């Protein structure tokens, strides 16, 4: 398998580095400098870059990394990203020679229309689609698209480790509690996250199991969540409409 190194970037981004032996793959390098520091410190050669979507905090470092390493760059064909050598649309299986593992490419539109997630070896790299306790904003896609994308991720095995691209969990869980105050597992997670953050520690990765138990955006069929949504918008009837109400509510929370 491979080891995974968390590289903090900007205010609250995480760049994930997969390492096996002396080779490395990075996911969403919005900034090259912290990645180059880790590569040099650990004596690693960058062989591949995975991009989930076109926002600059996820791809801004690609050009500078390519100036140092002749890496292959995987990313959404449907988005404007410089340096992509392996354009993807979802449904492909990709492998990185030196890591010796295959990843499934999932199309997860919503945050952006071409947004991709990468799943392999029990790990999910989902960019700004699924967050700890929350989900990405709908900059380009519809609530229905995002709901379908999250439903697809929720169908992955419970033990899947979820590597999202931002440290947003604490604020997300404050919203989750407003939506579902009766969720005991959610209250437990809030306490655990508060301890981690008070020590300056990361709250990600999480797991699909934990997200299904505590993330309101994956729980749109729970009676308490349906009731909370209908309290705001009476005509929120089906799952996707409940999701749309939650996503809108979170924007102004
Ligand atoms: Zn983004
Ligand atoms: Fe982002």
PDB file of N, CA and C in Angstrom, residues 33 57 66 82:
ATOM      1  N   UNK A  33       4.669  25.297  -2.770  1.00  0.00           N
ATOM      2  CA  UNK A  33       5.766  25.440  -1.802  1.00  0.00           C
ATOM      3  C   UNK A  33       5.741  24.398  -0.678  1.00  0.00           C
ATOM      4  N   UNK A  57      -7.442  26.993  -5.189  1.00  0.00           N
ATOM      5  CA  UNK A  57      -6.847  26.417  -3.967  1.00  0.00           C
ATOM      6  C   UNK A  57      -6.638  24.900  -4.104  1.00  0.00           C
ATOM      7  N   UNK A  66       5.310  21.036 -11.780  1.00  0.00           N
ATOM      8  CA  UNK A  66       5.753  20.471 -13.056  1.00  0.00           C
ATOM      9  C   UNK A  66       7.118  21.039 -13.485  1.00  0.00           C
ATOM     10  N   UNK A  82      -4.823  24.030 -16.161  1.00  0.00           N
ATOM     11  CA  UNK A  82      -3.598  23.969 -16.964  1.00  0.00           C
ATOM     12  C   UNK A  82      -2.754  22.772 -16.536  1.00  0.00           C
TER      13      UNK A  82
END
